[in-house]
C-alpha cells in the first residue's frame, strides 16, 4: 500500500468516525429530548390526577360535613358554620371553595346566584346564566348538565388573552347538595401543577446541556465512554433517590401504617412548612385502651391482629392525604393537614367512634376495642418538631386520665403533667 492509499484509507476512517460521531450525538440528543418530554408529560399527568382526587375528596368531605350540620342544626346556623369553615380553611395558594344556589334547574338567565365566595366577596349575590360564555364556552351550562346527570362534575376553563394565547387553565370540581339546592365547587390551577415539576424539569435540562457540551466534537468511542459514565452516575443518583423515597414512605411491616422513621421525616417536613408559610397541621397521638389485656388474655398474635384492624379503621376514617404512623407498640401518630381546631376535634371524635363501632372477632366472640387520643398543633415558640409530639402525648395522658375512649386537645392550663 503506497502513501496516497494510506492517507486515503486514514481519511476514510476519519470520515466514518466523524459521521458515526455525528449520528451518535444526534441520536443521543433526540433520545434526551424524548426522555425529557415523556417525563414532563407523565409527571404533569400523575400530578393532575392526584390534585383532581384531592379537590374531589375535599368537596365531598365538605358536603358530608354540611349534611351533618343540616341534621344537627337549623338551616341558618348550619349555613353560618359552613361559611365560617370555608372562610377560615386554607386550601392552597390558588385554590378555594365557592357556593352557588340553583334557582332554576332548567337553566337560563338568573338560573343561580353566588352565595359564598371567600376569594372575591363582590361575587356574592351575583346572578348567573347558562346562556353566557366564559372564555369561549358555556361553562355554567356544562356544569349544570353534569350536575343534573351525575350530581357532580369536573369541568375545565381555559383563559386566553386578546391574541388568543392560553394564559391560564383551571380544573373545577362541583357537587350538588340537594337539600339546600347548593352547588359546592373547588378549582385547581393547572399552572401550579406545571410549577411543581418545573424544578426537576430544569435539572434534567441542565444535565442534557452538559451531556451535549461534552459530547460535541468527540469521537464515537469517547462519546460512548462518557455516556456510560454519565449513565452510571445518573443511575446511582436515581437509585439513591429511590432509596430515599423508599425510606420516606417506608411502611410498618405489621400494620401497613408509615414507619416511625418515615414519620419523623413527615413531622419535620410539616414543621418546616409551618415555619416557612404558616400552614399548620394537627398531630394526633393515640393508643389502644387496655391493650396489654388483649395480649395477656388472647396472645400476642391476636394483639397484632388488633393493631392491623385499628390501622385499617383509622385509614378508612381520615383522608387519604393524611398520614397514619406507627410510633411504637400500640401507639400511633396521625398527621392531619390543613385543619382548624373545629374540624380536627370532629375528625378525632370520628376516629374514636369508628374504632368503638367496629368490633374485632376472636373466634365466635366479638371484642369492642377503644382508643384514647391527644392532639395539638405547632406553636410559634416551637424550636423543633418534637415539641408538638410531646404536647400531643400529654393530651393523650389527659384523655386516659379522664376516662379513656375520647379525644382531648392539649390545654396548658389543664395539663395533668404540670399539676403532678
Short mmCIF file of C-alpha atoms in Angstrom, two decimals:
data_model
loop_
_atom_site.label_atom_id
_atom_site.label_comp_id
_atom_site.label_asym_id
_atom_site.label_seq_id
_atom_site.Cartn_x
_atom_site.Cartn_y
_atom_site.Cartn_z
CA UNK A 1 0.00 0.00 0.00
CA UNK A 2 1.50 3.37 -1.07
CA UNK A 3 1.41 6.60 0.88
CA UNK A 4 -1.56 8.01 -1.04
CA UNK A 5 -3.58 4.88 -0.40
CA UNK A 6 -2.67 5.01 3.30
CA UNK A 7 -3.74 8.65 3.52
CA UNK A 8 -6.92 7.83 1.63
CA UNK A 9 -7.63 4.94 3.99
CA UNK A 10 -6.96 7.07 7.06
CA UNK A 11 -9.18 9.81 5.62
CA UNK A 12 -11.99 7.32 5.02
CA UNK A 13 -11.72 6.02 8.58
CA UNK A 14 -11.70 9.57 9.96
CA UNK A 15 -14.72 10.44 7.82
CA UNK A 16 -16.58 7.36 9.03
CA UNK A 17 -15.70 8.23 12.65
CA UNK A 18 -16.97 11.79 12.15
CA UNK A 19 -20.19 10.50 10.56
CA UNK A 20 -20.61 7.93 13.34
CA UNK A 21 -19.92 10.58 15.98
CA UNK A 22 -22.44 12.97 14.42
CA UNK A 23 -25.06 10.25 14.25
CA UNK A 24 -24.37 9.26 17.86
CA UNK A 25 -24.68 12.87 19.01
CA UNK A 26 -27.89 13.36 17.03
CA UNK A 27 -29.34 10.10 18.32
CA UNK A 28 -28.48 10.95 21.92
CA UNK A 29 -29.86 14.46 21.52
CA UNK A 30 -33.17 13.14 20.19
CA UNK A 31 -33.25 10.47 22.90
CA UNK A 32 -32.69 13.03 25.65
CA UNK A 33 -35.38 15.30 24.21
CA UNK A 34 -37.79 12.37 24.06
CA UNK A 35 -37.00 11.29 27.64
CA UNK A 36 -37.41 14.83 28.94
CA UNK A 37 -40.70 15.37 27.07
CA UNK A 38 -42.09 11.99 28.15
CA UNK A 39 -41.05 12.58 31.76
CA UNK A 40 -42.67 16.01 31.87
CA UNK A 41 -45.92 14.75 30.33
CA UNK A 42 -46.10 11.78 32.70
CA UNK A 43 -45.32 13.92 35.77
CA UNK A 44 -47.93 16.53 34.83
CA UNK A 45 -50.48 13.77 34.21
CA UNK A 46 -49.76 12.00 37.51
CA UNK A 47 -49.81 15.25 39.49
CA UNK A 48 -53.05 16.37 37.77
CA UNK A 49 -54.78 13.10 38.72
CA UNK A 50 -53.59 13.48 42.32
CA UNK A 51 -54.79 17.09 42.51
CA UNK A 52 -58.17 16.19 40.98
CA UNK A 53 -58.59 13.43 43.57
CA UNK A 54 -57.68 15.92 46.31
CA UNK A 55 -60.24 18.59 45.33
CA UNK A 56 -62.93 15.93 44.81
CA UNK A 57 -62.27 14.45 48.25
CA UNK A 58 -62.18 17.93 49.83
CA UNK A 59 -65.55 18.93 48.35
CA UNK A 60 -67.09 15.52 49.14
CA UNK A 61 -65.93 15.87 52.76
CA UNK A 62 -67.42 19.36 52.95
CA UNK A 63 -70.73 18.08 51.61
CA UNK A 64 -70.68 15.34 54.26
CA UNK A 65 -69.88 17.93 56.95
CA UNK A 66 -72.71 20.13 55.68
CA UNK A 67 -75.05 17.16 55.82
CA UNK A 68 -74.03 16.56 59.45
CA UNK A 69 -74.68 20.22 60.26
CA UNK A 70 -78.04 20.06 58.45
CA UNK A 71 -79.09 17.09 60.59
CA UNK A 72 -77.99 18.74 63.84
CA UNK A 73 -78.82 22.44 63.42
CA UNK A 74 -81.38 24.79 61.87
CA UNK A 75 -80.51 25.80 58.32
CA UNK A 76 -79.46 29.33 59.26
CA UNK A 77 -76.98 28.13 61.89
CA UNK A 78 -75.71 25.33 59.65
CA UNK A 79 -75.11 27.80 56.82
CA UNK A 80 -73.28 30.19 59.17
CA UNK A 81 -70.93 27.49 60.48
CA UNK A 82 -70.30 26.22 56.96
CA UNK A 83 -69.44 29.74 55.76
CA UNK A 84 -67.02 30.20 58.68
CA UNK A 85 -65.37 26.91 57.81
CA UNK A 86 -64.64 27.71 54.16
CA UNK A 87 -63.61 31.29 55.03
CA UNK A 88 -61.03 30.09 57.57
CA UNK A 89 -59.80 26.95 55.84
CA UNK A 90 -56.57 27.05 53.80
CA UNK A 91 -56.75 25.01 50.61
CA UNK A 92 -53.54 26.15 48.91
CA UNK A 93 -52.19 29.26 47.25
CA UNK A 94 -54.62 29.35 44.30
CA UNK A 95 -57.47 27.04 45.40
CA UNK A 96 -60.63 27.95 47.26
CA UNK A 97 -64.25 26.91 47.78
CA UNK A 98 -67.27 28.78 46.48
CA UNK A 99 -71.00 28.05 46.70
CA UNK A 100 -73.88 28.92 44.40
CA UNK A 101 -77.61 28.25 44.88
CA UNK A 102 -79.57 26.84 41.94
CA UNK A 103 -82.83 28.73 41.41
CA UNK A 104 -83.89 27.04 38.17
CA UNK A 105 -82.64 23.58 37.21
CA UNK A 106 -83.76 24.18 33.62
CA UNK A 107 -81.06 26.85 33.26
CA UNK A 108 -81.35 30.18 31.51
CA UNK A 109 -80.79 33.70 32.83
CA UNK A 110 -80.61 34.02 36.62
CA UNK A 111 -80.68 30.25 36.98
CA UNK A 112 -78.38 30.51 40.04
CA UNK A 113 -76.91 33.04 42.49
CA UNK A 114 -73.48 33.06 44.12
CA UNK A 115 -73.90 32.66 47.90
CA UNK A 116 -70.33 32.34 49.18
CA UNK A 117 -67.06 33.35 47.55
CA UNK A 118 -64.18 33.74 50.07
CA UNK A 119 -61.71 34.90 47.41
CA UNK A 120 -63.90 37.68 45.94
CA UNK A 121 -66.71 38.93 48.18
CA UNK A 122 -68.03 41.15 45.36
CA UNK A 123 -69.18 37.97 43.60
CA UNK A 124 -71.62 37.13 46.40
CA UNK A 125 -75.18 37.92 45.38
CA UNK A 126 -74.31 37.88 41.66
CA UNK A 127 -76.80 36.05 39.44
CA UNK A 128 -75.54 33.58 36.86
CA UNK A 129 -76.73 32.49 33.44
CA UNK A 130 -76.26 29.35 31.36
CA UNK A 131 -76.58 31.49 28.23
CA UNK A 132 -73.34 33.42 28.84
CA UNK A 133 -69.99 32.25 27.57
CA UNK A 134 -66.94 32.14 29.79
CA UNK A 135 -63.63 32.00 27.88
CA UNK A 136 -65.49 30.93 24.76
CA UNK A 137 -67.59 28.12 26.26
CA UNK A 138 -70.95 27.85 28.01
CA UNK A 139 -69.30 26.77 31.24
CA UNK A 140 -72.35 27.23 33.50
CA UNK A 141 -74.48 25.12 31.15
CA UNK A 142 -71.83 22.39 31.01
CA UNK A 143 -71.64 22.36 34.81
CA UNK A 144 -75.44 22.30 35.27
CA UNK A 145 -75.81 19.45 32.74
CA UNK A 146 -73.22 17.41 34.62
CA UNK A 147 -74.86 18.15 37.97
CA UNK A 148 -78.27 17.08 36.68
CA UNK A 149 -76.79 13.93 35.16
CA UNK A 150 -74.49 12.69 37.94
CA UNK A 151 -74.84 15.06 40.89
CA UNK A 152 -71.19 16.02 40.44
CA UNK A 153 -68.95 17.03 37.56
CA UNK A 154 -65.42 18.02 36.56
CA UNK A 155 -65.19 20.97 34.15
CA UNK A 156 -62.32 22.90 32.59
CA UNK A 157 -61.87 26.58 31.74
CA UNK A 158 -59.05 27.88 29.54
CA UNK A 159 -58.44 31.62 29.78
CA UNK A 160 -56.90 33.35 26.75
CA UNK A 161 -55.59 36.85 26.07
CA UNK A 162 -56.71 39.13 23.24
CA UNK A 163 -54.27 37.40 20.87
CA UNK A 164 -55.92 34.04 21.58
CA UNK A 165 -52.92 32.72 23.54
CA UNK A 166 -53.61 30.49 26.52
CA UNK A 167 -52.71 32.29 29.79
CA UNK A 168 -54.37 30.12 32.42
CA UNK A 169 -56.22 26.83 32.76
CA UNK A 170 -58.38 25.71 35.66
CA UNK A 171 -59.97 22.37 36.53
CA UNK A 172 -63.17 22.72 38.59
CA UNK A 173 -64.99 20.06 40.60
CA UNK A 174 -68.62 20.80 41.53
CA UNK A 175 -71.07 18.78 43.63
CA UNK A 176 -74.77 19.32 44.33
CA UNK A 177 -76.13 19.39 47.89
CA UNK A 178 -79.79 18.87 47.05
CA UNK A 179 -81.41 19.75 50.45
CA UNK A 180 -80.24 23.38 50.01
CA UNK A 181 -80.00 23.38 46.18
CA UNK A 182 -76.35 24.34 46.67
CA UNK A 183 -73.55 23.62 44.22
CA UNK A 184 -70.24 23.50 46.10
CA UNK A 185 -67.19 23.97 43.87
CA UNK A 186 -63.41 23.96 44.16
CA UNK A 187 -60.81 24.60 41.49
CA UNK A 188 -57.16 23.84 40.87
CA UNK A 189 -54.77 25.85 38.72
CA UNK A 190 -53.07 23.70 36.09
CA UNK A 191 -50.22 26.21 36.03
CA UNK A 192 -49.46 25.32 39.66
CA UNK A 193 -49.06 21.69 38.62
CA UNK A 194 -46.61 22.70 35.92
CA UNK A 195 -44.65 24.67 38.52
CA UNK A 196 -44.46 21.56 40.70
CA UNK A 197 -42.45 19.74 38.03
CA UNK A 198 -40.57 22.84 36.88
CA UNK A 199 -37.58 22.33 39.19
CA UNK A 200 -36.99 18.73 38.13
CA UNK A 201 -37.53 19.74 34.51
CA UNK A 202 -34.82 22.42 34.76
CA UNK A 203 -32.46 19.93 36.38
CA UNK A 204 -32.96 17.47 33.53
CA UNK A 205 -32.49 20.29 31.03
CA UNK A 206 -29.16 21.27 32.62
CA UNK A 207 -27.98 17.67 32.53
CA UNK A 208 -28.93 17.49 28.84
CA UNK A 209 -26.93 20.61 28.03
CA UNK A 210 -23.89 19.32 29.91
CA UNK A 211 -24.05 15.97 28.14
CA UNK A 212 -24.32 17.63 24.72
CA UNK A 213 -21.47 20.04 25.55
CA UNK A 214 -19.10 17.20 26.44
CA UNK A 215 -20.20 15.08 23.51
CA UNK A 216 -19.57 17.78 20.89
CA UNK A 217 -16.55 17.08 18.69
CA UNK A 218 -15.58 13.85 20.50
CA UNK A 219 -15.06 10.56 18.67
CA UNK A 220 -17.63 7.81 18.93
CA UNK A 221 -15.60 5.73 21.35
CA UNK A 222 -15.06 8.66 23.72
CA UNK A 223 -18.70 9.71 23.38
CA UNK A 224 -19.92 6.23 24.25
CA UNK A 225 -17.48 6.05 27.18
CA UNK A 226 -18.60 9.40 28.56
CA UNK A 227 -22.24 8.41 28.21
CA UNK A 228 -21.57 5.18 30.08
CA UNK A 229 -20.02 7.21 32.91
CA UNK A 230 -22.92 9.67 32.89
CA UNK A 231 -25.41 6.82 32.78
CA UNK A 232 -23.71 5.17 35.75
CA UNK A 233 -23.76 8.43 37.70
CA UNK A 234 -27.41 9.09 36.81
CA UNK A 235 -28.34 5.55 37.74
CA UNK A 236 -26.52 5.83 41.08
CA UNK A 237 -28.33 9.12 41.84
CA UNK A 238 -31.59 7.57 40.72
CA UNK A 239 -31.09 4.50 42.92
CA UNK A 240 -30.06 6.76 45.82
CA UNK A 241 -33.17 8.89 45.34
CA UNK A 242 -35.38 5.81 45.10
CA UNK A 243 -33.87 4.58 48.37
CA UNK A 244 -34.56 7.94 50.00
CA UNK A 245 -38.14 7.89 48.77
CA UNK A 246 -38.47 4.29 49.93
CA UNK A 247 -37.29 5.29 53.40
CA UNK A 248 -39.57 8.32 53.46
CA UNK A 249 -42.54 6.16 52.53
CA UNK A 250 -41.38 3.09 54.47
CA UNK A 251 -44.31 1.12 55.78
CA UNK A 252 -44.58 -0.64 59.09
CA UNK A 253 -44.39 -4.30 58.13
CA UNK A 254 -47.04 -5.47 60.59
CA UNK A 255 -49.79 -2.86 60.27
CA UNK A 256 -49.30 -1.16 56.91
CA UNK A 257 -49.00 2.27 58.58
CA UNK A 258 -45.98 4.51 57.94
CA UNK A 259 -42.91 3.59 59.98
CA UNK A 260 -41.56 5.76 62.80
CA UNK A 261 -38.50 6.63 60.71
CA UNK A 262 -40.73 7.88 57.91
CA UNK A 263 -42.95 9.58 60.49
CA UNK A 264 -40.06 11.66 61.79
CA UNK A 265 -39.38 12.93 58.28
CA UNK A 266 -43.07 13.72 57.81
CA UNK A 267 -43.16 15.65 61.09
CA UNK A 268 -40.01 17.58 60.18
CA UNK A 269 -41.50 18.47 56.79
CA UNK A 270 -44.76 19.64 58.41
CA UNK A 271 -42.83 21.69 60.97
CA UNK A 272 -40.72 23.37 58.25
CA UNK A 273 -43.88 24.05 56.22
CA UNK A 274 -45.44 25.73 59.26
CA UNK A 275 -42.33 27.82 59.92
CA UNK A 276 -41.95 28.96 56.29
CA UNK A 277 -45.53 29.56 55.08
CA UNK A 278 -47.55 29.37 58.32
CA UNK A 279 -49.69 26.38 57.31
CA UNK A 280 -50.37 24.29 60.40
CA UNK A 281 -51.17 20.60 60.84
CA UNK A 282 -52.80 18.72 63.68
CA UNK A 283 -50.73 15.96 65.27
CA UNK A 284 -52.72 13.13 66.89
CA UNK A 285 -51.18 10.69 69.36
CA UNK A 286 -53.31 7.65 70.17
CA UNK A 287 -53.11 4.17 71.60
CA UNK A 288 -55.43 1.25 72.33
CA UNK A 289 -57.14 1.33 75.71
CA UNK A 290 -56.07 -1.60 77.92
CA UNK A 291 -54.09 -3.12 75.06
CA UNK A 292 -51.99 -5.24 77.44
CA UNK A 293 -55.10 -7.17 78.43
CA UNK A 294 -55.58 -8.34 74.81
CA UNK A 295 -52.04 -9.72 74.69
CA UNK A 296 -52.29 -11.29 78.13
CA UNK A 297 -55.67 -12.92 77.54
CA UNK A 298 -55.57 -13.85 73.84
CA UNK A 299 -51.87 -13.90 72.99
CA UNK A 300 -49.55 -11.61 71.07
CA UNK A 301 -50.72 -12.93 67.70
CA UNK A 302 -54.23 -11.63 68.37
CA UNK A 303 -52.71 -8.40 69.69
CA UNK A 304 -51.06 -7.98 66.28
CA UNK A 305 -54.44 -8.54 64.59
CA UNK A 306 -55.92 -5.80 66.80
CA UNK A 307 -53.27 -3.34 65.63
CA UNK A 308 -53.85 -4.27 61.98
CA UNK A 309 -57.59 -3.83 62.48
CA UNK A 310 -57.05 -0.45 64.17
CA UNK A 311 -54.91 0.93 61.33
CA UNK A 312 -57.47 -0.21 58.75
CA UNK A 313 -60.28 1.61 60.61
CA UNK A 314 -58.20 4.79 61.04
CA UNK A 315 -57.14 4.86 57.37
CA UNK A 316 -60.78 4.48 56.30
CA UNK A 317 -61.79 7.35 58.60
CA UNK A 318 -59.17 10.02 57.80
CA UNK A 319 -58.43 11.49 54.37
CA UNK A 320 -56.09 9.67 52.01
CA UNK A 321 -53.84 12.75 52.06
CA UNK A 322 -53.34 12.42 55.85
CA UNK A 323 -50.57 10.22 57.30
CA UNK A 324 -51.03 7.35 59.76
CA UNK A 325 -47.77 6.39 61.52
CA UNK A 326 -46.94 3.57 63.89
CA UNK A 327 -44.95 5.36 66.58
CA UNK A 328 -44.21 2.26 68.64
CA UNK A 329 -46.03 -0.72 70.17
CA UNK A 330 -49.75 0.10 70.19
CA UNK A 331 -49.05 3.84 69.92
CA UNK A 332 -49.93 5.57 66.66
CA UNK A 333 -49.47 9.10 65.40
CA UNK A 334 -51.62 10.81 62.75
CA UNK A 335 -50.77 13.97 60.82
CA UNK A 336 -53.91 15.79 59.67
CA UNK A 337 -53.05 18.51 57.19
CA UNK A 338 -54.63 21.96 56.91
CA UNK A 339 -57.35 21.55 59.57
CA UNK A 340 -58.60 24.14 62.03
CA UNK A 341 -59.41 23.21 65.66
CA UNK A 342 -63.14 22.69 64.94
CA UNK A 343 -62.60 20.09 62.22
CA UNK A 344 -59.64 18.50 64.00
CA UNK A 345 -61.87 17.81 67.00
CA UNK A 346 -64.51 16.40 64.69
CA UNK A 347 -62.03 14.04 62.99
CA UNK A 348 -60.68 12.85 66.36
CA UNK A 349 -64.19 12.07 67.57
CA UNK A 350 -64.92 10.25 64.31
CA UNK A 351 -61.86 8.06 64.86
CA UNK A 352 -62.95 7.20 68.42
CA UNK A 353 -66.49 6.42 67.24
CA UNK A 354 -65.27 4.38 64.25
CA UNK A 355 -62.94 2.21 66.36
CA UNK A 356 -65.59 1.65 69.04
CA UNK A 357 -68.23 0.72 66.45
CA UNK A 358 -66.05 -1.81 64.60
CA UNK A 359 -65.52 -4.80 66.93
CA UNK A 360 -62.85 -7.36 66.13
CA UNK A 361 -63.63 -11.08 66.12
CA UNK A 362 -61.82 -13.71 68.15
CA UNK A 363 -63.37 -16.97 67.14
CA UNK A 364 -67.09 -16.56 67.77
CA UNK A 365 -66.52 -13.72 70.22
CA UNK A 366 -66.73 -10.03 69.17
CA UNK A 367 -64.49 -7.69 71.14
CA UNK A 368 -65.08 -3.95 71.32
CA UNK A 369 -61.84 -2.02 71.14
CA UNK A 370 -61.45 1.69 72.01
CA UNK A 371 -58.70 4.27 71.68
CA UNK A 372 -57.70 7.43 73.51
CA UNK A 373 -56.39 10.40 71.52
CA UNK A 374 -54.42 13.51 72.38
CA UNK A 375 -53.78 16.17 69.77
CA UNK A 376 -52.11 19.52 69.25
CA UNK A 377 -50.74 21.78 66.51
CA UNK A 378 -47.43 23.56 66.03
CA UNK A 379 -46.80 26.69 68.13
CA UNK A 380 -44.74 29.73 67.18
CA UNK A 381 -42.45 29.06 70.15
CA UNK A 382 -41.63 25.51 68.98
CA UNK A 383 -37.93 25.02 68.30
CA UNK A 384 -38.33 21.63 66.64
CA UNK A 385 -40.99 19.13 65.57
CA UNK A 386 -40.63 17.03 68.71
CA UNK A 387 -42.37 19.64 70.87
CA UNK A 388 -45.76 19.10 69.23
CA UNK A 389 -45.38 15.34 69.79
CA UNK A 390 -44.74 15.96 73.47
CA UNK A 391 -47.89 18.11 73.72
CA UNK A 392 -49.98 15.51 71.92
CA UNK A 393 -48.59 12.82 74.24
CA UNK A 394 -49.53 14.89 77.28
CA UNK A 395 -53.02 15.39 75.89
CA UNK A 396 -53.24 11.60 75.38
CA UNK A 397 -52.35 11.15 79.05
CA UNK A 398 -55.12 13.62 79.94
CA UNK A 399 -57.62 11.66 77.80
CA UNK A 400 -56.75 8.44 79.62
CA UNK A 401 -56.84 10.19 82.99
CA UNK A 402 -60.37 11.43 82.31
CA UNK A 403 -61.82 8.05 81.38
CA UNK A 404 -60.34 6.87 78.02
CA UNK A 405 -62.25 6.32 74.75
CA UNK A 406 -62.11 10.04 73.98
CA UNK A 407 -60.00 12.74 72.31
CA UNK A 408 -58.54 15.76 74.07
CA UNK A 409 -56.67 18.74 72.66
CA UNK A 410 -53.60 19.90 74.54
CA UNK A 411 -54.52 22.58 77.07
CA UNK A 412 -51.62 24.07 79.01
CA UNK A 413 -53.84 25.22 81.89
CA UNK A 414 -55.31 21.73 82.38
CA UNK A 415 -52.09 19.81 81.71
CA UNK A 416 -52.03 16.97 84.27
CA UNK A 417 -48.24 16.73 83.92
CA UNK A 418 -47.98 20.32 85.17
CA UNK A 419 -50.20 19.51 88.14
CA UNK A 420 -48.21 16.44 89.18
#
